[in-house]
Short mmCIF file of C-alpha atoms in Angstrom, two decimals:
data_model
loop_
_atom_site.label_atom_id
_atom_site.label_comp_id
_atom_site.label_asym_id
_atom_site.label_seq_id
_atom_site.Cartn_x
_atom_site.Cartn_y
_atom_site.Cartn_z
CA SER A 1 -35.39 12.51 14.17
CA SER A 2 -37.16 9.16 14.47
CA LEU A 3 -35.93 7.81 11.14
CA ARG A 4 -34.82 4.18 11.43
CA THR A 5 -34.45 3.03 7.82
CA ILE A 6 -33.50 4.54 4.49
CA ASN A 7 -35.45 2.33 2.11
CA GLU A 8 -34.14 0.66 -1.01
CA CYS A 9 -33.29 2.85 -3.99
CA ALA A 10 -34.24 5.96 -1.97
CA PHE A 11 -31.60 8.15 -3.60
CA TYR A 12 -30.68 5.84 -6.45
CA ASN A 13 -28.81 7.59 -9.30
CA CYS A 14 -29.16 11.07 -7.73
CA LYS A 15 -26.15 12.35 -9.61
CA SER A 16 -26.15 15.89 -8.18
CA LEU A 17 -26.38 14.82 -4.51
CA SER A 18 -23.14 16.11 -3.03
CA SER A 19 -23.71 16.09 0.74
CA MET A 20 -25.87 14.44 3.37
CA ASN A 21 -26.25 14.37 7.13
CA LEU A 22 -27.69 11.07 8.37
CA PRO A 23 -29.61 11.23 11.68
CA ALA A 24 -28.31 9.49 14.81
CA SER A 25 -31.54 7.47 15.01
CA LEU A 26 -30.78 5.64 11.75
CA GLU A 27 -30.35 1.85 12.03
CA ASN A 28 -30.51 0.48 8.50
CA ILE A 29 -29.39 1.63 5.05
CA ALA A 30 -31.22 -0.58 2.57
CA LYS A 31 -30.02 -1.92 -0.77
CA TYR A 32 -29.25 0.47 -3.62
CA SER A 33 -30.03 3.47 -1.35
CA PHE A 34 -27.23 5.70 -2.69
CA CYS A 35 -26.16 3.68 -5.70
CA GLY A 36 -24.86 5.91 -8.52
CA THR A 37 -24.56 9.11 -6.46
CA THR A 38 -21.62 10.34 -8.50
CA ALA A 39 -21.19 13.66 -6.65
CA LEU A 40 -21.35 12.29 -3.10
CA GLN A 41 -17.81 12.40 -1.66
CA THR A 42 -18.20 12.16 2.13
CA VAL A 43 -20.18 9.47 3.96
CA VAL A 44 -20.40 9.28 7.74
CA ILE A 45 -22.39 6.29 8.98
CA PRO A 46 -24.07 6.95 12.37
CA ASP A 47 -23.22 4.71 15.33
CA ASN A 48 -26.72 3.16 15.52
CA VAL A 49 -26.59 1.78 11.96
CA THR A 50 -26.17 -1.99 12.07
CA THR A 51 -26.62 -2.90 8.40
CA ILE A 52 -25.54 -1.45 5.06
CA GLY A 53 -27.47 -3.20 2.31
CA ILE A 54 -26.23 -4.64 -0.96
CA TYR A 55 -25.13 -2.15 -3.61
CA ALA A 56 -25.92 0.70 -1.16
CA PHE A 57 -23.15 3.00 -2.39
CA TYR A 58 -22.17 1.13 -5.56
CA GLY A 59 -20.61 3.44 -8.16
CA SER A 60 -20.79 6.50 -5.93
CA ALA A 61 -18.08 9.16 -5.68
CA VAL A 62 -17.40 8.51 -1.99
CA LYS A 63 -13.87 9.50 -1.04
CA ASN A 64 -14.06 9.93 2.73
CA LEU A 65 -15.82 7.05 4.45
CA THR A 66 -16.38 6.70 8.21
CA PHE A 67 -18.20 3.71 9.67
CA GLY A 68 -20.08 3.97 12.94
CA THR A 69 -19.25 1.80 15.96
CA GLY A 70 -22.52 -0.22 15.86
CA LEU A 71 -22.12 -1.51 12.31
CA GLU A 72 -22.35 -5.32 11.96
CA VAL A 73 -23.06 -6.11 8.30
CA ILE A 74 -21.70 -4.52 5.10
CA GLY A 75 -23.56 -6.06 2.17
CA TYR A 76 -22.12 -7.36 -1.06
CA TYR A 77 -21.04 -4.85 -3.71
CA SER A 78 -22.01 -2.02 -1.30
CA PHE A 79 -18.88 0.01 -2.03
CA ALA A 80 -17.77 -1.61 -5.32
CA GLU A 81 -16.78 0.61 -8.24
CA THR A 82 -16.15 3.62 -5.96
CA ALA A 83 -13.17 4.94 -7.85
CA SER A 84 -12.34 7.83 -5.49
CA LEU A 85 -12.39 5.87 -2.21
CA GLY A 86 -9.36 6.41 0.04
CA SER A 87 -8.42 4.88 3.39
CA VAL A 88 -10.98 2.71 5.20
CA VAL A 89 -11.21 1.40 8.77
CA ILE A 90 -13.63 -1.47 9.34
CA PRO A 91 -14.65 -1.38 13.02
CA ASP A 92 -14.32 -4.38 15.34
CA ASN A 93 -18.11 -4.65 15.65
CA VAL A 94 -18.48 -5.60 11.95
CA LYS A 95 -19.05 -9.35 11.72
CA THR A 96 -19.95 -9.81 8.05
CA LEU A 97 -18.58 -8.50 4.79
CA GLY A 98 -20.41 -9.35 1.62
CA ALA A 99 -18.71 -10.71 -1.48
CA ASN A 100 -17.24 -8.07 -3.81
CA VAL A 101 -17.83 -5.44 -1.13
CA PHE A 102 -14.99 -3.14 -2.29
CA TYR A 103 -14.50 -4.71 -5.74
CA ASN A 104 -12.67 -2.48 -8.24
CA SER A 105 -12.71 0.50 -5.89
CA GLY A 106 -10.04 3.14 -5.37
CA ILE A 107 -9.41 2.11 -1.77
CA SER A 108 -5.80 2.91 -0.82
CA SER A 109 -5.52 1.23 2.60
CA VAL A 110 -7.73 -0.83 4.84
CA LYS A 111 -7.69 -1.86 8.52
CA ILE A 112 -9.88 -4.92 9.01
CA GLY A 113 -11.38 -5.20 12.49
CA SER A 114 -11.21 -8.19 14.82
CA GLY A 115 -14.87 -9.13 14.30
CA ILE A 116 -14.23 -10.34 10.75
CA GLN A 117 -13.58 -14.08 10.62
CA THR A 118 -13.82 -14.47 6.85
CA ILE A 119 -12.86 -12.13 4.00
CA PRO A 120 -15.25 -13.20 1.25
CA TYR A 121 -14.96 -13.90 -2.44
CA GLN A 122 -13.48 -11.02 -4.45
CA ALA A 123 -13.99 -8.61 -1.54
CA PHE A 124 -11.08 -6.41 -2.66
CA LYS A 125 -10.42 -7.78 -6.14
CA SER A 126 -8.95 -5.33 -8.68
CA CYS A 127 -8.37 -2.59 -6.12
CA ASP A 128 -5.44 -1.20 -8.06
CA SER A 129 -4.53 1.48 -5.46
CA LEU A 130 -4.65 -0.78 -2.38
CA GLY A 131 -1.17 -0.47 -0.93
CA ASN A 132 -1.65 -1.45 2.69
CA ILE A 133 -3.77 -4.05 4.48
CA GLU A 134 -3.84 -4.33 8.28
CA PHE A 135 -5.37 -7.61 9.42
CA SER A 136 -6.53 -8.33 12.96
CA GLU A 137 -6.26 -11.48 15.04
CA GLY A 138 -9.55 -13.36 14.80
CA LEU A 139 -9.46 -13.72 11.01
CA ASN A 140 -9.76 -17.45 10.10
CA SER A 141 -10.08 -17.55 6.33
CA ILE A 142 -9.44 -15.51 3.18
CA ASP A 143 -11.72 -16.74 0.42
CA SER A 144 -11.09 -17.13 -3.29
CA GLU A 145 -9.77 -14.09 -5.15
CA ALA A 146 -10.31 -11.85 -2.11
CA PHE A 147 -7.29 -9.66 -2.97
CA ASN A 148 -6.74 -10.81 -6.54
CA ALA A 149 -5.09 -8.22 -8.80
CA CYS A 150 -4.28 -5.66 -6.09
CA LYS A 151 -1.35 -4.33 -8.07
CA SER A 152 -0.07 -1.72 -5.60
CA LEU A 153 0.28 -4.13 -2.70
CA LEU A 154 3.95 -4.53 -1.71
CA SER A 155 3.83 -6.78 1.33
CA ILE A 156 1.43 -9.19 3.06
CA GLU A 157 1.43 -9.80 6.79
CA LEU A 158 -1.13 -12.39 7.83
CA PRO A 159 -2.40 -12.86 11.40
CA ASN A 160 -1.58 -15.98 13.45
CA SER A 161 -5.27 -16.81 13.68
CA LEU A 162 -5.54 -17.34 9.90
CA LEU A 163 -6.10 -20.98 8.91
CA SER A 164 -6.84 -21.00 5.18
CA ILE A 165 -6.02 -18.98 2.07
CA GLY A 166 -8.41 -19.48 -0.85
CA GLN A 167 -7.85 -20.09 -4.52
CA GLY A 168 -6.25 -17.12 -6.27
CA ALA A 169 -6.60 -15.04 -3.09
CA PHE A 170 -3.54 -12.92 -3.84
CA ALA A 171 -2.92 -13.90 -7.47
CA PHE A 172 -1.78 -11.18 -9.88
CA CYS A 173 -0.56 -8.96 -7.05
CA TYR A 174 2.41 -8.00 -9.15
CA GLY A 175 4.05 -5.69 -6.60
CA VAL A 176 4.20 -8.06 -3.61
CA LYS A 177 7.76 -8.70 -2.51
CA THR A 178 7.32 -10.29 0.92
CA ILE A 179 4.75 -12.50 2.65
CA ASP A 180 4.55 -13.24 6.38
CA PHE A 181 2.22 -16.22 6.75
CA GLY A 182 1.90 -16.07 10.51
CA THR A 183 1.97 -19.27 12.55
CA GLY A 184 -1.52 -20.75 12.06
CA VAL A 185 -2.05 -21.31 8.32
CA THR A 186 -2.87 -24.93 7.51
CA THR A 187 -4.21 -24.72 3.95
CA ILE A 188 -3.08 -22.73 0.90
CA ALA A 189 -5.38 -23.30 -2.07
CA LYS A 190 -4.22 -23.51 -5.65
CA GLN A 191 -2.85 -20.43 -7.41
CA ALA A 192 -3.17 -18.46 -4.15
CA PHE A 193 -0.13 -16.37 -5.04
CA ALA A 194 0.12 -17.07 -8.77
CA ASN A 195 1.72 -14.34 -10.87
CA CYS A 196 3.13 -12.45 -7.89
CA THR A 197 6.05 -11.68 -10.15
CA SER A 198 7.95 -9.46 -7.67
CA LEU A 199 7.94 -12.01 -4.85
CA GLU A 200 11.52 -12.41 -3.63
CA ALA A 201 11.43 -14.98 -0.80
CA ILE A 202 8.96 -16.96 1.31
CA GLU A 203 9.15 -19.03 4.47
CA ILE A 204 6.33 -21.55 4.76
CA PRO A 205 5.46 -22.17 8.41
CA ASP A 206 5.36 -25.64 10.00
CA SER A 207 1.60 -25.30 10.42
CA VAL A 208 0.94 -25.67 6.69
CA GLN A 209 -0.46 -29.11 5.82
CA THR A 210 -1.69 -28.58 2.26
CA ILE A 211 -0.66 -26.52 -0.73
CA ALA A 212 -3.16 -27.44 -3.45
CA ASP A 213 -2.25 -27.99 -7.08
#
């Protein structure tokens, strides 16, 4: 195949689409391409794909998701509202996550690759089933409400490279009992861990200069 791009809205709202085989030549999945595909459970992104557009799989039934090794950009809301989503590995090649990328999805665990320097606004907000997050060294900032209301999360282990934690980043994570801040955090924004009602003990590292009110 010589197909390079799946254009925007190509399979939008195709509610009976249950399987697909994307060609190795594919490089770009445009916005809204598979939005609303409520029977599509398995998605394998070929290695040559560099960009997944905004809302590309929004509201789909994807359960098994595999990203290719060449992926660099995952657009905002691209996997939001995917209630059946399971475990996800974000490859090291990925440099950019869009805001709300997995918002209110069923994601159960995530490994975030070393190419991600910033986890954006509400990226994983309201992911009720998210029980495990594996961060990589190289992450510098977690933006506002990035993991807000992840109710199944029990512990947080942050990398030493992390410098800032945004407003409400982990607020309303009712199940969190322990937090390891790492050794590099300098700024903790207001309400970053508000209403973490199960939190038992914390040790704030010497690197922290500001905890906002």
